[in-house]
Each structure stands twice: as structure tokens, then as C-alpha cells.
mmCIF file with all atom_site columns, C-alpha atoms in Angstrom:
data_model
loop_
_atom_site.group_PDB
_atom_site.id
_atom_site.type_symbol
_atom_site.label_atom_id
_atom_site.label_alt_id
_atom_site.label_comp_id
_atom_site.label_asym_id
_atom_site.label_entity_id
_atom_site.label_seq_id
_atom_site.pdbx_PDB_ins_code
_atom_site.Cartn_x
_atom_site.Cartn_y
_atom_site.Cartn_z
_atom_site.occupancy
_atom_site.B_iso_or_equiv
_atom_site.pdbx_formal_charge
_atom_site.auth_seq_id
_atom_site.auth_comp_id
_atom_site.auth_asym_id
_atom_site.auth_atom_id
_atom_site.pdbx_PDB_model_num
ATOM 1   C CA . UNK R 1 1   ? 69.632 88.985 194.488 1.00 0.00 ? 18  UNK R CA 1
ATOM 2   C CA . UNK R 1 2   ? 68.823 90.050 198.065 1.00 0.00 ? 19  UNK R CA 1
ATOM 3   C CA . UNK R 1 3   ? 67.215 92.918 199.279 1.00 0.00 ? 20  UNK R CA 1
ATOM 4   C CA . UNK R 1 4   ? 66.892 92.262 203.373 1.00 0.00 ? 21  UNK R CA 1
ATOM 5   C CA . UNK R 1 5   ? 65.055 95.673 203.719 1.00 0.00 ? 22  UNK R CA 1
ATOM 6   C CA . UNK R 1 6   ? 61.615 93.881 202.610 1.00 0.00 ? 23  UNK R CA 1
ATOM 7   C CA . UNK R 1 7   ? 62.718 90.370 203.143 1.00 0.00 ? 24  UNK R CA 1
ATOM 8   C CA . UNK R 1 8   ? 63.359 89.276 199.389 1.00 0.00 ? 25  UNK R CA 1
ATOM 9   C CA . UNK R 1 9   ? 66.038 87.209 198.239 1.00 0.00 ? 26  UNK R CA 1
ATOM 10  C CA . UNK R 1 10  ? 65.684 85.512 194.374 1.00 0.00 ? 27  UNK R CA 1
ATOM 11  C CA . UNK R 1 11  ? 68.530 82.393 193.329 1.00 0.00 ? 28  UNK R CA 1
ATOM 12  C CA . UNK R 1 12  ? 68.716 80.700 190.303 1.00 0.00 ? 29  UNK R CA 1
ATOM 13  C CA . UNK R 1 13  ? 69.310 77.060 189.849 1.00 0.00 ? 30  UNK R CA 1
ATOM 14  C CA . UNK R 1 14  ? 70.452 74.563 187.096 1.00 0.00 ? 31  UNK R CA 1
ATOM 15  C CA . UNK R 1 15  ? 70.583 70.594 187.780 1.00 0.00 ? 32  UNK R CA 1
ATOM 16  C CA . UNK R 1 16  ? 71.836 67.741 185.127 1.00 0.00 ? 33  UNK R CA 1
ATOM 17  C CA . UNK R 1 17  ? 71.701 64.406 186.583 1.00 0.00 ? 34  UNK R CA 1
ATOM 18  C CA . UNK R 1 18  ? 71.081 61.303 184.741 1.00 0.00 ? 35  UNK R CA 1
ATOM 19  C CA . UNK R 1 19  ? 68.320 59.034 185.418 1.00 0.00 ? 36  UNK R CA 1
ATOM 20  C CA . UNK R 1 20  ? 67.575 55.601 183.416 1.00 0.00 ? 37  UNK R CA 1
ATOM 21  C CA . UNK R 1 21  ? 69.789 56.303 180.521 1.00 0.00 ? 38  UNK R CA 1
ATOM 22  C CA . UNK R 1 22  ? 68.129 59.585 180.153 1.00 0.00 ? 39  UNK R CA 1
ATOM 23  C CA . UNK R 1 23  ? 69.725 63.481 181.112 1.00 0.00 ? 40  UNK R CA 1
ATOM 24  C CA . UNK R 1 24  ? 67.570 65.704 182.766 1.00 0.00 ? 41  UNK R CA 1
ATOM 25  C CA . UNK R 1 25  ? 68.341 69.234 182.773 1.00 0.00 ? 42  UNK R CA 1
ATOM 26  C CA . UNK R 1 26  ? 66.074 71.538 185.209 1.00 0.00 ? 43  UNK R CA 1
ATOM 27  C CA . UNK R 1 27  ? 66.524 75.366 185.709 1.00 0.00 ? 44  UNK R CA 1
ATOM 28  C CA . UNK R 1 28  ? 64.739 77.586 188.279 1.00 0.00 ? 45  UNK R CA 1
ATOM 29  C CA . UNK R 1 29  ? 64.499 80.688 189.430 1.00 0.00 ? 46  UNK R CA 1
ATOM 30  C CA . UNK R 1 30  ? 62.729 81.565 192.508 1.00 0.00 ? 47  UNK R CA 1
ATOM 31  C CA . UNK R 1 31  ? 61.443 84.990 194.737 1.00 0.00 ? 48  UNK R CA 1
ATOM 32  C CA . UNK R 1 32  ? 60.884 84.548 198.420 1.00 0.00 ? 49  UNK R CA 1
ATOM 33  C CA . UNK R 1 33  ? 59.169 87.092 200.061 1.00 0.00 ? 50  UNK R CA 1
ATOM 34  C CA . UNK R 1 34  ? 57.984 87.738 203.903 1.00 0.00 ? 51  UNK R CA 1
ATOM 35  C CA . UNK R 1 35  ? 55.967 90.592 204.257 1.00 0.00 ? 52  UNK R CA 1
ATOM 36  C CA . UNK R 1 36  ? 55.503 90.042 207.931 1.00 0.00 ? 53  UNK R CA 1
ATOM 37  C CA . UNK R 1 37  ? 56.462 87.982 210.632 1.00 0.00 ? 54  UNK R CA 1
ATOM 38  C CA . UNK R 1 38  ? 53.915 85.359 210.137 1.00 0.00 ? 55  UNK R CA 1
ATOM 39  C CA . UNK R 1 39  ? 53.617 85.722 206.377 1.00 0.00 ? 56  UNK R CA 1
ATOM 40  C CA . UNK R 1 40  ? 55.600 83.989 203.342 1.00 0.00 ? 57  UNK R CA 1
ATOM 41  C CA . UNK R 1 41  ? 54.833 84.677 199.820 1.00 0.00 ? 58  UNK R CA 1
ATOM 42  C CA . UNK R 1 42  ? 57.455 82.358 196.964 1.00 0.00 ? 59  UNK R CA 1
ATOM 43  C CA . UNK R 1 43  ? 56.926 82.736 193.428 1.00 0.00 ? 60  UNK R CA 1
ATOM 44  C CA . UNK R 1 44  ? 59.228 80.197 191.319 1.00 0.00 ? 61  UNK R CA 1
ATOM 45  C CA . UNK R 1 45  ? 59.962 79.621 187.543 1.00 0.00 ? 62  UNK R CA 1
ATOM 46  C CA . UNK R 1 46  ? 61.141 76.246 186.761 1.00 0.00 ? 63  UNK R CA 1
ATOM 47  C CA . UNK R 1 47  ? 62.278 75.050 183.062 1.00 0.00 ? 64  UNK R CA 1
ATOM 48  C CA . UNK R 1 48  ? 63.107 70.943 182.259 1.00 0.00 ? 65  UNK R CA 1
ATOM 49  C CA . UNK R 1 49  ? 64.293 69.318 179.768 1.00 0.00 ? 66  UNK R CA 1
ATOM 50  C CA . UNK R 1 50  ? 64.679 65.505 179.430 1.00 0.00 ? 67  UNK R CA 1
ATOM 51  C CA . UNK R 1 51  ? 65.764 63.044 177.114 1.00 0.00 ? 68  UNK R CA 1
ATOM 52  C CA . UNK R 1 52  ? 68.351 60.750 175.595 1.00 0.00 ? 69  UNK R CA 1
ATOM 53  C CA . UNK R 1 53  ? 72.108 62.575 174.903 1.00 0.00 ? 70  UNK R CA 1
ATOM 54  C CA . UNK R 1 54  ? 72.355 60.528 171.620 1.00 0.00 ? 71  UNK R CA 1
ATOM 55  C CA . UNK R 1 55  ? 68.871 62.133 170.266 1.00 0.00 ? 72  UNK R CA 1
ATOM 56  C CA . UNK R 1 56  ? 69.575 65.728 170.803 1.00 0.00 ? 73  UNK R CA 1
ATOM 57  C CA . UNK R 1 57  ? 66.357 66.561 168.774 1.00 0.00 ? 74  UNK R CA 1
ATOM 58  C CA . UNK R 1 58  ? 64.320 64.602 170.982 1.00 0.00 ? 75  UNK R CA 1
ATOM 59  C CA . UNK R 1 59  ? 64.326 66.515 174.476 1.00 0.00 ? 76  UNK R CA 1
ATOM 60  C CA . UNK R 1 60  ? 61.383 67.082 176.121 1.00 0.00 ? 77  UNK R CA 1
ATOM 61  C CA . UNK R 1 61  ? 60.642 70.380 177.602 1.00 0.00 ? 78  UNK R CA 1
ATOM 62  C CA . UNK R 1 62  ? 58.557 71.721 179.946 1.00 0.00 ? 79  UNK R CA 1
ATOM 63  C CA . UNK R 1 63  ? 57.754 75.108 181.565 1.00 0.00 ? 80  UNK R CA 1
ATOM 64  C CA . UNK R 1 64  ? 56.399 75.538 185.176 1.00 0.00 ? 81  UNK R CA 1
ATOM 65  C CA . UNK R 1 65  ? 54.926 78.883 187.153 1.00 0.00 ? 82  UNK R CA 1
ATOM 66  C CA . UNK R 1 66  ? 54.400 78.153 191.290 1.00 0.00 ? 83  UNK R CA 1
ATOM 67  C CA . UNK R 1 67  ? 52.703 80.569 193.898 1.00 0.00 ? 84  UNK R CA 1
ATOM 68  C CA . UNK R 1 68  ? 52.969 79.434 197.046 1.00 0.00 ? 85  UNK R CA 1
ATOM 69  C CA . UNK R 1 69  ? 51.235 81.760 200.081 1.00 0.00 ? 86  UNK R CA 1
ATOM 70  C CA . UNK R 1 70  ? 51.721 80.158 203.257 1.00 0.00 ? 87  UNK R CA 1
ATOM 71  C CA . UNK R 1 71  ? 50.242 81.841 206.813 1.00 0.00 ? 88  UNK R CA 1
ATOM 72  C CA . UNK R 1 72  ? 50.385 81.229 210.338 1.00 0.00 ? 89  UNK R CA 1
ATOM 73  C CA . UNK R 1 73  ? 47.370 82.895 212.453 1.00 0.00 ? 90  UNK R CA 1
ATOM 74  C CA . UNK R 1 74  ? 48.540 81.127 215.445 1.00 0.00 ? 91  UNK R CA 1
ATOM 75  C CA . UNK R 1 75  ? 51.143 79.369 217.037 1.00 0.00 ? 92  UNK R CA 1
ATOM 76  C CA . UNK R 1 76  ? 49.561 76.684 216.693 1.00 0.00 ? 93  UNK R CA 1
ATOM 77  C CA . UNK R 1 77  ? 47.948 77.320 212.764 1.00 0.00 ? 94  UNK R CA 1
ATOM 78  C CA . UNK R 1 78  ? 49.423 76.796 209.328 1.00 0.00 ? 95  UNK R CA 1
ATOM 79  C CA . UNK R 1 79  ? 47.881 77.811 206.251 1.00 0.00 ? 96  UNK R CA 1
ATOM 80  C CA . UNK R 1 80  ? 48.993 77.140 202.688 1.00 0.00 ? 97  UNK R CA 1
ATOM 81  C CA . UNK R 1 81  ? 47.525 78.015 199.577 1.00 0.00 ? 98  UNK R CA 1
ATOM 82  C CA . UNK R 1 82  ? 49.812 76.858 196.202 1.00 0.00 ? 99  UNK R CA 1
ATOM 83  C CA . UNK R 1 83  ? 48.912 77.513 192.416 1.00 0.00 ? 100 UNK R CA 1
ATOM 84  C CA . UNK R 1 84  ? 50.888 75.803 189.625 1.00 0.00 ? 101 UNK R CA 1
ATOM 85  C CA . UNK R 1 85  ? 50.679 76.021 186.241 1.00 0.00 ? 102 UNK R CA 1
ATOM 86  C CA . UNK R 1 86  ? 52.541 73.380 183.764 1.00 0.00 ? 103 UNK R CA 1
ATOM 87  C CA . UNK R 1 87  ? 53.035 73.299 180.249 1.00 0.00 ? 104 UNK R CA 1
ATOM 88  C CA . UNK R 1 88  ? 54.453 70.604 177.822 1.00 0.00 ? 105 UNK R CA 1
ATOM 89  C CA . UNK R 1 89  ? 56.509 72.921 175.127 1.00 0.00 ? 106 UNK R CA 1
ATOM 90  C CA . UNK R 1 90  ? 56.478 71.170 171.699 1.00 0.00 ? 107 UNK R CA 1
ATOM 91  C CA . UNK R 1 91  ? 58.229 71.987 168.421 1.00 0.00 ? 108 UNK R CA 1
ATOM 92  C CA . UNK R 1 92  ? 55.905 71.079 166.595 1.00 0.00 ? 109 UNK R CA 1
ATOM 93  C CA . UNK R 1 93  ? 52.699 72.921 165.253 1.00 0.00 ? 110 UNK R CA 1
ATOM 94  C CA . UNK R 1 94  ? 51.168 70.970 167.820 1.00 0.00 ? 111 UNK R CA 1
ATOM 95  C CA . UNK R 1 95  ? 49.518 72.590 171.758 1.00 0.00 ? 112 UNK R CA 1
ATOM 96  C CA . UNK R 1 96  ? 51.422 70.176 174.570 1.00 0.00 ? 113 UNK R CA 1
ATOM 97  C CA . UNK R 1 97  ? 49.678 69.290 177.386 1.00 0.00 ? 114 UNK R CA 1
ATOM 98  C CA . UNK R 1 98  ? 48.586 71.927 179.830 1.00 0.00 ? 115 UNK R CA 1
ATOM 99  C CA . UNK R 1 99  ? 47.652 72.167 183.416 1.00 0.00 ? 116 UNK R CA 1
ATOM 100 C CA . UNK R 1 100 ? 46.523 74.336 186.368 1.00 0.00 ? 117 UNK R CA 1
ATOM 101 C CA . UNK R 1 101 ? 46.291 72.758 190.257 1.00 0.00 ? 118 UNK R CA 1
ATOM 102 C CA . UNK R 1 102 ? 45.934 73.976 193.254 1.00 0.00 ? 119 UNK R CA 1
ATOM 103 C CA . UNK R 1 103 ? 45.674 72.954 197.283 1.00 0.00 ? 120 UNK R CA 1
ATOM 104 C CA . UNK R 1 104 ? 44.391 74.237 200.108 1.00 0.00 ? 121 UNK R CA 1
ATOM 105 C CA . UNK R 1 105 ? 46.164 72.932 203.465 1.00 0.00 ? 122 UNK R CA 1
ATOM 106 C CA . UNK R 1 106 ? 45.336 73.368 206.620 1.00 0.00 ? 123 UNK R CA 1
ATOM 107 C CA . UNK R 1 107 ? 47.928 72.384 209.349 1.00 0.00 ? 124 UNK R CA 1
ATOM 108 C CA . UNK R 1 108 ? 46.791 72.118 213.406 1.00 0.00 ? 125 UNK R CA 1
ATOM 109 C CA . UNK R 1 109 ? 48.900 71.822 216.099 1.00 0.00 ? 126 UNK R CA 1
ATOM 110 C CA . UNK R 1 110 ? 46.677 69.805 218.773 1.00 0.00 ? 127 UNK R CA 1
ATOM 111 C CA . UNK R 1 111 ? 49.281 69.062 221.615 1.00 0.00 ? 128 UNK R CA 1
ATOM 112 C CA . UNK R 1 112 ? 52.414 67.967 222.217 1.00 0.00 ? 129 UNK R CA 1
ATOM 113 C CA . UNK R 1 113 ? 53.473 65.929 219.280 1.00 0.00 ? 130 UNK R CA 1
ATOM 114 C CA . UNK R 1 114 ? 50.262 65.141 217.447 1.00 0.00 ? 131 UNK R CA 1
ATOM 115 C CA . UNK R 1 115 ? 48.795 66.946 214.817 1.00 0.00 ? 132 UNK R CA 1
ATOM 116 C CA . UNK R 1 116 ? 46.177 67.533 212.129 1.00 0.00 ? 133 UNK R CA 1
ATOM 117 C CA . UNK R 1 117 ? 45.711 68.270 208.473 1.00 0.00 ? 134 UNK R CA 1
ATOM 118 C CA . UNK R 1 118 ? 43.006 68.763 205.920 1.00 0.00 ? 135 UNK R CA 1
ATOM 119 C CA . UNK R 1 119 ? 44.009 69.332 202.203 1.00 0.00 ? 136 UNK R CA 1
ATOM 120 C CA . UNK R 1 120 ? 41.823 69.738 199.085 1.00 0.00 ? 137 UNK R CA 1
ATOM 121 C CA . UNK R 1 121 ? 43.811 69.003 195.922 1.00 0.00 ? 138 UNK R CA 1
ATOM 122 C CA . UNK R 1 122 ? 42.259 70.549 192.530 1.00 0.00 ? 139 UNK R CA 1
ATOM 123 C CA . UNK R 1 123 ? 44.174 69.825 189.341 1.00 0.00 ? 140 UNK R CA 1
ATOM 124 C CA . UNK R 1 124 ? 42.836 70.724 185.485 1.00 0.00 ? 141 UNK R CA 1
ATOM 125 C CA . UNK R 1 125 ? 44.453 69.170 182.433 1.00 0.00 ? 142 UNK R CA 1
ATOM 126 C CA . UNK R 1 126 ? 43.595 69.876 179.220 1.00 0.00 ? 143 UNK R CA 1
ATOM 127 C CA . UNK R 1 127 ? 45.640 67.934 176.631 1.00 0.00 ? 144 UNK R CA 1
ATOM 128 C CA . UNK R 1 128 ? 46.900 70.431 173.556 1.00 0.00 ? 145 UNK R CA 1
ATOM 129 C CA . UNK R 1 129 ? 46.018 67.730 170.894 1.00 0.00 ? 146 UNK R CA 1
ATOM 130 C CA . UNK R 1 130 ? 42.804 67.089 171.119 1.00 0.00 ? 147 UNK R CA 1
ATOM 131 C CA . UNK R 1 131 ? 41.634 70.569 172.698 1.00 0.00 ? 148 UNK R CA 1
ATOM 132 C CA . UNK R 1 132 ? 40.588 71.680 168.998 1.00 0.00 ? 149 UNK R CA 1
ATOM 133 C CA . UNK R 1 133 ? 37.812 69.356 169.272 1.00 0.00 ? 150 UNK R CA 1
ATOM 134 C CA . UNK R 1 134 ? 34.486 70.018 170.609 1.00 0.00 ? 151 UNK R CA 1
ATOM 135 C CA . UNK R 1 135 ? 34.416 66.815 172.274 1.00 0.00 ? 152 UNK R CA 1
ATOM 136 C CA . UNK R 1 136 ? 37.181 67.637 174.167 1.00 0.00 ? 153 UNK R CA 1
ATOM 137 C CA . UNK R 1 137 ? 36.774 68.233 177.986 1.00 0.00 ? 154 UNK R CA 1
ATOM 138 C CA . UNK R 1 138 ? 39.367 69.693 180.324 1.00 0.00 ? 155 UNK R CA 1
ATOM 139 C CA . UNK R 1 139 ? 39.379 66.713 183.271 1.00 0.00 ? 156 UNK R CA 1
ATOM 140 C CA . UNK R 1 140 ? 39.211 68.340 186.575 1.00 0.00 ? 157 UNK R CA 1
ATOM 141 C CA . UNK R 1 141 ? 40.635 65.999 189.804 1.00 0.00 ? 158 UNK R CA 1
ATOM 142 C CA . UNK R 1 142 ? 39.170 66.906 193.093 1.00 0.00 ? 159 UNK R CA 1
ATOM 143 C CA . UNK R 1 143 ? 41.297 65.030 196.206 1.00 0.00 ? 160 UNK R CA 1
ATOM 144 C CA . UNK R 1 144 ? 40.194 65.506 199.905 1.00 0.00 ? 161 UNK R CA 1
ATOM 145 C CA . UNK R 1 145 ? 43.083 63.988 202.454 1.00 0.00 ? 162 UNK R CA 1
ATOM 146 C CA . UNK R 1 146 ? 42.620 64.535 206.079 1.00 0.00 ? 163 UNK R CA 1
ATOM 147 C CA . UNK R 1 147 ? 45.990 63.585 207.877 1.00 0.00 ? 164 UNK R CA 1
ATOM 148 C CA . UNK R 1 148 ? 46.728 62.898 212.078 1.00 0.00 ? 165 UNK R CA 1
ATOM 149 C CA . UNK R 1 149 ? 50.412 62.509 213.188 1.00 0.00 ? 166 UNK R CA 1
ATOM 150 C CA . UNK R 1 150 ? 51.066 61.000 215.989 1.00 0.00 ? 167 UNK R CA 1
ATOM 151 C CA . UNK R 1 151 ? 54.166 60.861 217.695 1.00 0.00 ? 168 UNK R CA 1
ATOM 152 C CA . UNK R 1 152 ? 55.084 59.172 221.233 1.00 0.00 ? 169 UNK R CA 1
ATOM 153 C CA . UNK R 1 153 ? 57.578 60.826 223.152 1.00 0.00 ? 170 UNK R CA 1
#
């Protein structure tokens, strides 16, 4: 679907490769937007299933949601802020896994060739098996990564 009056354009994709003895089948459907010149907004669906083509009953599935904003202030500037959600789809009675992350990333231009970045990674899991249990505590990651290229011309 494309609408080039407001910059939109949605396409759907399915993949089966193999990998180890095992198919993977992944689906996706993703919305681009750019509400201005120096603005890009994607939101992206993504299904996946994996497992062994003898065991039909034993595919593992998995459902995705992504947000991605990305900026640019300046020439110079890039700002990207991503959300993603994950969950482990079971058929049994049984939660799957769950998780939310997100980064912040911060991209600098400093001259000709070299550049900088600062990122700060935040990721939640809370695993669907034991989350009945008051004992139970979501595990929150924090990551800091600060990044120089360098390139010689």
C-alpha cells in the first residue's frame, strides 16, 4: 500500500529458510511514515515460527510489535528512539515468555569521517511460567555503550 501524499508506504513479507535442520518461517508487515523532511516514524508487525518439518506440532511461535522514531535536528545529529515488544505464543495453558526493550541513540557527526554515539539499552523480561508467583521478579537490563568511528581517508 502506498499513499505518497503523506509519505506512507506498508509491504508485507514472508521468509522460509532452513537453518540447522530446523525451518523458520517469519512474516512481517511494516508502515513507514515521514511526516517531514527530517522525520521518520516505522511501525512493524513481525510473526515467526520455528521448528523441525518432521514435528509439525512442535513449532515455536512468536509475535513481535516495533516503533521505531528516528530524528535529525541537524546535519550533523541523529536521534533514534525504538520500542519492541516480544512474546513467546504457547499452546498450552501456559503464559510464554514476554518482553519490552527499548534504546535511546544518539548519533554525532564530529568531522570528516569520525563520529560519535551514545546508546542506553533497557530490556524487561518477565518469564510467563513463573510470573504467577510472588517471588517472581520481572529482570530489567540496563546497557550504556558509547561508540567513536574513526575512519582515515
Amino acid at each position: 500500500i502506498r499513499n505518497t501524499r503523506f509519505g506512507f508506504k506498508s509491504r508485507g513479507l514472508g521468509d522460509v529458510y532452513k537453518r540447522q535442520g530446523k525451518h523458520a518461517i517469519t512474516t512481517s508487515a511494516r508502515l513507514l511514515g515521514r511526516p517531514s523532511q527530517r522525520v521518520r516514524v516505522s511501525l512493524r508487525l513481525q510473526h515467526a515460527a520455528t521448528g523441525s518439518r518432521a514435528r509439525t506440532q512442535q513449532f515455536a511461535r512468536a509475535l513481535a510489535a516495533i516503533a521505531t522514531f528516528t530524528a535529525h535536528p541537524s546535519e550533523h545529529a541523529r536521534l533514534t528512539l525504538r520500542l519492541r515488544y516480544d512474546r513467546e505464543l504457547k499452546s498450552s495453558a501456559k503464559a510464554g515468555r514476554q518482553s519490552l526493550g527499548t534504546y535511546l541513540s544518539a548519533a554525532f557527526d564530529l568531522r570528516r569521517g569520525n563520529g560519535l554515539r551514545l546508546r542506553y539499552d533497557f530490556r524487561l523480561t518477565v518469564d510467563g511460567a513463573s510470573a504467577a508467583s510472588p517471588q517472581s521478579l520481572p529482570s530489567p537490563e540496563n546497557w550504556l555503550a558509547l561508540e567513536y568511528l574513526w575512519r582515515s581517508n
